[in-house]
Each structure stands twice: as C-alpha cells, then as structure tokens.
Coordinates of C-alpha atoms and ligand atoms in Angstrom, one line a residue:
X3 CA 43.6 83.2 144.7
X4 CA 41.6 85.7 142.9
X5 CA 42.2 85.6 138.9
X6 CA 39.9 88.4 137.5
X7 CA 38.5 86.7 134.3
X8 CA 38.3 89.0 130.6
X9 CA 36.5 87.2 127.8
X10 CA 36.4 89.6 124.9
X11 CA 34.3 89.0 122.3
X12 CA 35.6 90.1 118.8
X13 CA 32.6 88.6 116.3
X14 CA 29.2 87.8 114.8
X15 CA 29.5 84.8 115.8
X16 CA 31.3 85.1 118.3
X17 CA 28.8 86.1 120.6
X18 CA 25.8 84.6 119.1
X19 CA 27.5 81.0 119.9
X20 CA 29.9 81.4 122.5
X21 CA 28.8 84.0 124.9
X22 CA 25.7 82.0 125.8
X23 CA 28.0 78.4 125.6
X24 CA 30.4 80.7 128.6
X25 CA 27.8 81.9 130.2
X26 CA 26.4 78.1 130.9
X27 CA 29.7 76.5 131.6
X28 CA 31.2 79.6 134.1
X29 CA 27.1 79.6 136.2
X30 CA 27.7 75.9 136.2
X31 CA 31.5 77.5 138.3
X32 CA 28.9 79.8 140.1
X33 CA 31.3 82.6 138.4
X34 CA 31.1 86.3 137.7
X35 CA 33.0 87.3 134.9
X36 CA 33.6 90.1 132.8
X37 CA 32.2 90.6 129.0
X38 CA 33.3 93.6 126.3
X39 CA 31.3 93.0 123.3
X40 CA 32.3 94.2 119.6
X41 CA 28.8 96.1 118.6
X42 CA 29.3 97.2 115.5
X43 CA 30.6 95.4 112.3
X44 CA 31.7 92.6 111.8
X45 CA 34.8 93.0 109.1
X46 CA 37.0 90.1 110.7
X47 CA 36.8 88.5 107.4
X48 CA 39.2 91.1 105.9
X49 CA 40.7 90.4 109.0
X50 CA 41.5 87.0 107.8
X51 CA 41.8 88.1 104.0
X52 CA 44.6 90.4 105.9
X53 CA 46.2 87.4 107.2
X54 CA 45.8 85.5 104.7
X55 CA 46.4 87.5 102.1
X56 CA 49.9 87.0 100.8
X57 CA 50.4 83.2 100.8
X58 CA 46.7 82.9 100.3
X59 CA 47.1 85.4 97.0
X60 CA 50.2 83.9 95.5
X61 CA 48.3 80.0 95.5
X62 CA 45.1 81.5 93.9
X63 CA 47.6 83.3 91.4
X64 CA 49.0 79.8 90.8
X65 CA 46.0 78.1 91.2
X66 CA 44.1 80.0 88.7
X67 CA 40.9 79.8 91.6
X68 CA 39.3 83.6 90.2
X69 CA 39.2 81.0 86.9
X70 CA 37.5 78.4 88.7
X71 CA 35.6 79.6 91.3
X72 CA 34.8 83.3 90.1
X73 CA 35.3 86.7 92.0
X74 CA 32.5 86.8 93.9
X75 CA 33.2 83.9 96.2
X76 CA 36.3 84.6 97.2
X77 CA 35.6 88.2 97.9
X78 CA 32.0 87.9 99.5
X79 CA 32.1 90.0 102.6
X80 CA 35.1 91.3 102.2
X81 CA 33.8 94.3 100.2
X82 CA 30.1 94.7 101.9
X83 CA 30.0 95.6 105.7
X84 CA 29.0 92.5 107.6
X85 CA 26.1 92.5 110.2
X86 CA 25.8 95.0 113.0
X87 CA 26.9 92.3 115.7
X88 CA 25.0 94.6 118.8
X89 CA 21.3 95.6 116.5
X90 CA 21.3 92.4 115.8
X91 CA 22.6 90.0 118.5
X92 CA 20.9 92.2 121.8
X93 CA 19.1 89.3 123.4
X94 CA 22.8 86.7 123.7
X95 CA 24.5 90.9 125.8
X96 CA 21.1 91.6 127.9
X97 CA 20.9 87.7 129.1
X98 CA 24.7 87.5 129.9
X99 CA 24.5 91.3 132.1
X100 CA 20.9 89.6 133.9
X101 CA 23.1 86.8 134.8
X102 CA 25.4 89.0 136.3
X103 CA 28.5 90.0 134.7
X104 CA 30.1 92.7 133.9
X105 CA 29.6 94.4 130.4
X106 CA 31.9 96.7 128.5
X107 CA 33.3 98.2 125.9
X108 CA 35.6 96.5 123.1
X109 CA 34.8 97.9 119.7
X110 CA 32.8 99.7 117.5
X111 CA 34.8 98.0 114.4
X112 CA 37.0 95.4 116.1
X113 CA 39.1 95.4 112.7
X114 CA 39.1 98.3 111.5
X115 CA 39.6 98.9 115.2
X116 CA 43.3 96.4 114.9
X117 CA 43.6 98.0 111.1
X118 CA 43.7 101.7 111.4
X119 CA 44.1 103.1 114.9
X120 CA 47.4 104.0 114.7
X121 CA 46.7 107.0 112.4
X122 CA 43.1 107.9 114.0
X123 CA 43.0 111.5 115.0
X124 CA 41.3 111.7 118.7
X125 CA 38.1 113.1 117.0
X126 CA 38.2 109.5 114.8
X127 CA 39.1 107.6 117.8
X128 CA 36.3 109.4 119.9
X129 CA 33.9 108.3 117.5
X130 CA 34.6 105.0 117.1
X131 CA 33.9 104.6 121.0
X132 CA 30.8 106.5 121.8
X133 CA 29.5 104.3 118.7
X134 CA 29.8 100.8 120.6
X135 CA 29.2 102.7 123.8
X136 CA 25.7 104.2 122.6
X137 CA 24.7 100.9 121.3
X138 CA 25.5 99.6 124.5
X139 CA 23.8 102.0 126.5
X140 CA 20.8 101.5 124.4
X141 CA 21.0 97.3 124.7
X142 CA 21.6 97.8 128.3
X143 CA 19.3 100.2 130.2
X144 CA 22.8 102.3 131.1
X145 CA 26.3 102.6 130.2
X146 CA 28.9 100.4 129.9
X147 CA 31.5 99.4 133.1
X148 CA 33.8 99.4 131.4
X149 CA 36.6 99.8 127.8
X150 CA 39.2 97.6 126.8
X151 CA 40.5 98.2 123.1
X152 CA 41.1 95.4 120.0
X153 CA 44.3 93.7 120.6
X154 CA 45.9 95.9 123.3
X155 CA 45.9 98.4 120.8
X156 CA 46.3 101.4 123.1
X157 CA 48.2 105.0 122.5
X158 CA 47.8 108.0 125.2
X159 CA 45.1 110.0 122.6
X160 CA 42.7 106.8 123.6
X161 CA 43.0 106.9 127.2
X162 CA 42.6 110.5 126.9
X163 CA 39.3 109.8 124.5
X164 CA 38.2 107.1 127.0
X165 CA 38.8 110.4 129.7
X166 CA 35.4 111.5 128.6
X167 CA 33.2 108.3 129.3
X168 CA 32.3 107.0 132.2
X169 CA 33.8 104.1 133.2
X170 CA 35.1 102.9 135.3
X171 CA 38.0 101.0 134.8
X172 CA 39.9 100.2 131.0
X173 CA 42.2 97.3 130.6
X174 CA 43.7 98.1 127.6
X175 CA 47.5 96.5 127.8
X176 CA 50.0 93.6 129.2
X177 CA 51.1 93.6 133.0
X178 CA 51.8 93.2 136.3
X179 CA 49.9 95.6 138.8
X180 CA 46.4 97.9 138.8
X181 CA 47.8 101.5 138.1
X182 CA 46.6 105.3 136.8
X183 CA 48.0 106.0 133.3
X184 CA 50.6 109.5 133.6
X185 CA 49.2 110.9 130.3
X186 CA 51.4 114.4 129.0
X187 CA 52.4 115.9 132.5
X188 CA 48.0 115.0 134.1
X189 CA 47.1 111.6 135.7
X190 CA 44.4 110.3 134.9
X191 CA 41.3 109.0 136.8
X192 CA 40.0 105.6 135.2
X193 CA 42.7 102.6 136.5
X194 CA 44.3 100.6 133.9
X195 CA 44.2 96.8 134.7
X196 CA 46.3 95.4 132.9
X197 CA 46.1 91.6 131.8
X198 CA 49.0 90.0 133.3
X199 CA 48.4 86.1 131.4
X200 CA 49.2 85.1 127.9
X201 CA 46.0 83.8 125.8
X202 CA 46.0 80.7 123.7
X203 CA 47.1 81.9 120.7
X204 CA 50.2 83.0 122.2
X205 CA 51.2 79.7 123.5
X206 CA 49.5 76.9 122.1
X207 CA 52.4 75.2 119.3
X208 CA 55.4 77.2 121.3
X209 CA 57.5 75.1 123.5
X210 CA 56.3 72.3 122.5
X211 CA 52.8 73.0 124.5
X212 CA 49.3 71.0 123.3
X213 CA 46.0 71.1 123.9
X214 CA 47.1 68.3 126.3
X215 CA 49.7 70.4 128.4
X216 CA 48.4 74.0 127.8
X217 CA 46.1 74.3 131.6
X218 CA 48.3 73.2 133.1
X219 CA 51.3 75.6 131.6
X220 CA 48.2 78.6 132.7
X221 CA 48.5 77.5 135.8
X222 CA 52.2 78.0 135.9
X223 CA 52.0 81.4 135.5
X224 CA 49.5 81.9 138.6
X225 CA 51.2 84.4 141.1
X226 CA 49.0 83.7 144.6
X227 CA 50.8 86.9 146.2
X228 CA 50.0 89.2 142.8
X229 CA 47.5 90.4 139.5
X230 CA 46.1 87.7 138.0
X231 CA 44.2 88.4 134.5
X232 CA 43.2 86.0 131.9
X233 CA 41.5 87.4 128.7
X234 CA 40.3 84.5 126.6
X235 CA 37.2 85.4 123.5
X236 CA 34.7 83.8 122.8
X237 CA 35.9 82.7 119.5
X238 CA 38.2 80.2 121.2
X239 CA 37.5 79.5 124.3
X240 CA 33.4 79.2 124.0
X241 CA 33.4 77.9 121.3
X242 CA 36.8 74.8 119.8
X243 CA 38.7 74.5 123.1
X244 CA 34.6 74.9 124.3
X245 CA 35.8 71.8 126.7
X246 CA 39.8 72.7 127.3
X247 CA 38.5 76.1 129.2
X248 CA 35.2 73.8 131.3
X249 CA 38.8 71.4 133.0
X250 CA 41.1 74.4 133.3
X251 CA 38.3 75.8 135.8
X252 CA 37.9 72.6 137.7
X253 CA 41.7 72.7 137.9
X254 CA 42.0 76.2 138.9
X255 CA 39.1 76.2 141.7
X256 CA 40.4 73.0 143.0
X257 CA 43.3 74.8 143.9
X258 CA 41.3 77.0 145.4
X259 CA 41.2 80.3 142.9
X260 CA 37.9 82.1 142.6
X261 CA 37.5 84.1 139.7
X262 CA 36.0 87.6 139.5
X263 CA 35.1 90.0 136.6
X264 CA 37.7 92.7 136.5
X265 CA 35.8 95.0 138.7
X266 CA 36.1 93.3 141.8
X267 CA 40.2 93.0 141.3
X268 CA 40.3 97.6 141.3
X269 CA 38.1 98.2 144.0
X270 CA 39.8 95.9 146.1
X271 CA 42.7 96.8 145.3
X272 CA 45.2 98.2 148.3
X273 CA 47.0 101.4 146.6
X274 CA 46.4 102.4 143.1
X275 CA 49.7 104.1 141.5
X276 CA 50.6 106.0 138.7
X277 CA 52.0 104.1 135.3
X278 CA 52.1 104.9 131.7
X279 CA 52.6 102.3 128.6
X280 CA 54.4 101.3 125.9
X281 CA 54.3 100.0 122.7
X282 CA 56.1 96.5 122.6
X283 CA 56.2 93.5 120.7
X284 CA 55.3 90.3 122.6
X285 CA 56.0 86.3 122.3
X286 CA 53.5 84.7 120.2
X287 CA 51.8 88.1 118.7
X288 CA 52.3 90.3 115.3
X289 CA 52.9 93.7 115.9
X290 CA 53.4 96.0 118.2
X291 CA 50.9 95.5 121.9
X292 CA 50.2 98.3 124.3
X293 CA 52.3 96.9 128.2
X294 CA 52.5 98.4 131.5
X295 CA 55.6 100.7 131.6
X296 CA 58.3 99.2 133.7
X297 CA 59.2 101.8 136.2
X298 CA 63.3 102.0 135.1
X299 CA 61.7 103.3 131.9
X300 CA 59.3 105.3 133.1
X301 CA 61.9 107.2 135.1
X302 CA 64.9 107.5 132.1
X303 CA 62.2 108.5 129.7
X304 CA 60.5 111.7 132.6
X305 CA 56.7 109.2 133.5
X306 CA 55.9 109.4 136.8
Ligands
ZN424 ZN1 39.5 91.0 120.5

C-alpha cells in the first residue's frame, strides 16, 4: 500500500525547526515526501489573534491587560509584516530538495490567503501565486513541481490561475481519487491529488481520541485498494507531535505501507477521470474547505 505524504509548512518557525526535524526522521525511515512551503511574510500571529479574539478580547478588558502590559506588547508582530520566510530560510528549503523530497508551493502569505481568498479576483490570485513561485524558483533554480493552497481554500478561479503555471499537479481539496477538474466547461490539464485523511487537529479530542489512540485510529482509516494521502504540518508533527509521528511511520511501515511523494501517485494512477470541487464544511475545521464533488452532485449540477 502506498501513502502519499504531504507536509504543509505554514510558518517561519515550522520551516526553521519542523522541516529539519522531519527531514531527519524521513531519512531514518528512507522516505521521500512532498513539502509545500510558505515563502512570503509570516503573518500567522495575526491568524492566531483572529482565532483568539472573541474570548481573549473580553478577558483582556476584564483584566485591564492593556494597562498592565501596555498595548505595544499585546499587539507586537500583529501590525508589522512578519519576516519573509523564503529569504531568511532558503538553505532549509534547498536541503529538503537535495534530500530528494518533492518541493511545491503552499502560499506566499498563508494568513492572507486564508483570510481573503473569498474576495480575491483573478489578478490578485495570480499575483499571490506568482510571488511564491518566483521566490521558490529563485531558491531551487527550477520551477516548483506542484502546489497546494492553504487550508484547502480553493475555488474555480484559483484553478484557472494555477493553469498559467507549470505545476505537474495540484493538491487543493479533500477527496477520494485523483481527478482533472472541469471548470467553465473545460477540463484542466493539471490533475488534483486530494487529501484523503484527516489532519491531527481535526481528529484529536473528538470521539475520545487521544495521543495514545491516535496512530491506531489513523492506521484504521487507510484503504489498501484506494488512494491514501496524508497531510502533516511542520508545526505539529515536526515539533510538538514529533515522537507520535515517528511512531506512526514505524507502525505503518511494519504493516507494509510505503510512503511516497504525491507526484508518484499521479504518474502511477491508471486513468484520471474528470471531476469538480465544492465548498463544504467538515468535522473539526472552521469554515468551508474544498472537497471533491460526489459524482451524484456533479450530474445534478451539470458537471462532467
Ligand atoms: Zn497550511
């Protein structure tokens, strides 16, 4: 059984600490995977601020935190642009490539994409993708092989702008099989390789799943005869959950699973049929994400 292993890298710290940790453990297990990097400013502090805001703001008012700490400390880093990850940490990206991992674009500005993709027009989407592709190309000395939007936030307009780049494939949605998206009556040539498995933050704490039972639960979701694609995060499995992930690799490999970069899945895929994406809510995740449309939905909506 093959498992496509996708590693999303969202932040400066995840790149600096999580990626080298993961590269070491992947080398130990003789695994090549796909890394999707965020290249531009790390504004994830703002993301955190957004997540914390309602409860945090009320607590701050109640405790008069501003008068205790001063506004400058509470807002540090949230108004100023964060460091450009690809400029400061290029050697880490280069060494992941040299170790044989597939390198793709995750985002220019991860936070901005998640916060604004709903309202971005084609030009804004192209500019955001292009800034990431340009910097990654400068770092690698070649174009990135693939791309994966942050937070599975994709829409048809994004797919059309991605078609202007030389990506071999994209991984922008959750689903069950490799497909070529049908957009505005046209079949795009770049295949989609959907993520089939949930992420750590979606699963942990729900249905009584703890770190003790997490790996067994994830192994139970693997389907030997079907597409299996797992996303991990440099910030999670590369750092706080490093030991847990290392144990998962041991368990999966001892059951005969082999981990591969996502690109190896599309090239070995028998036939790639048409498909489309729909925005859906899934357990454990805020807001909408892109999901591969069910064939029944597609026939109802007139898709291919
Ligand atoms: Zn991400």
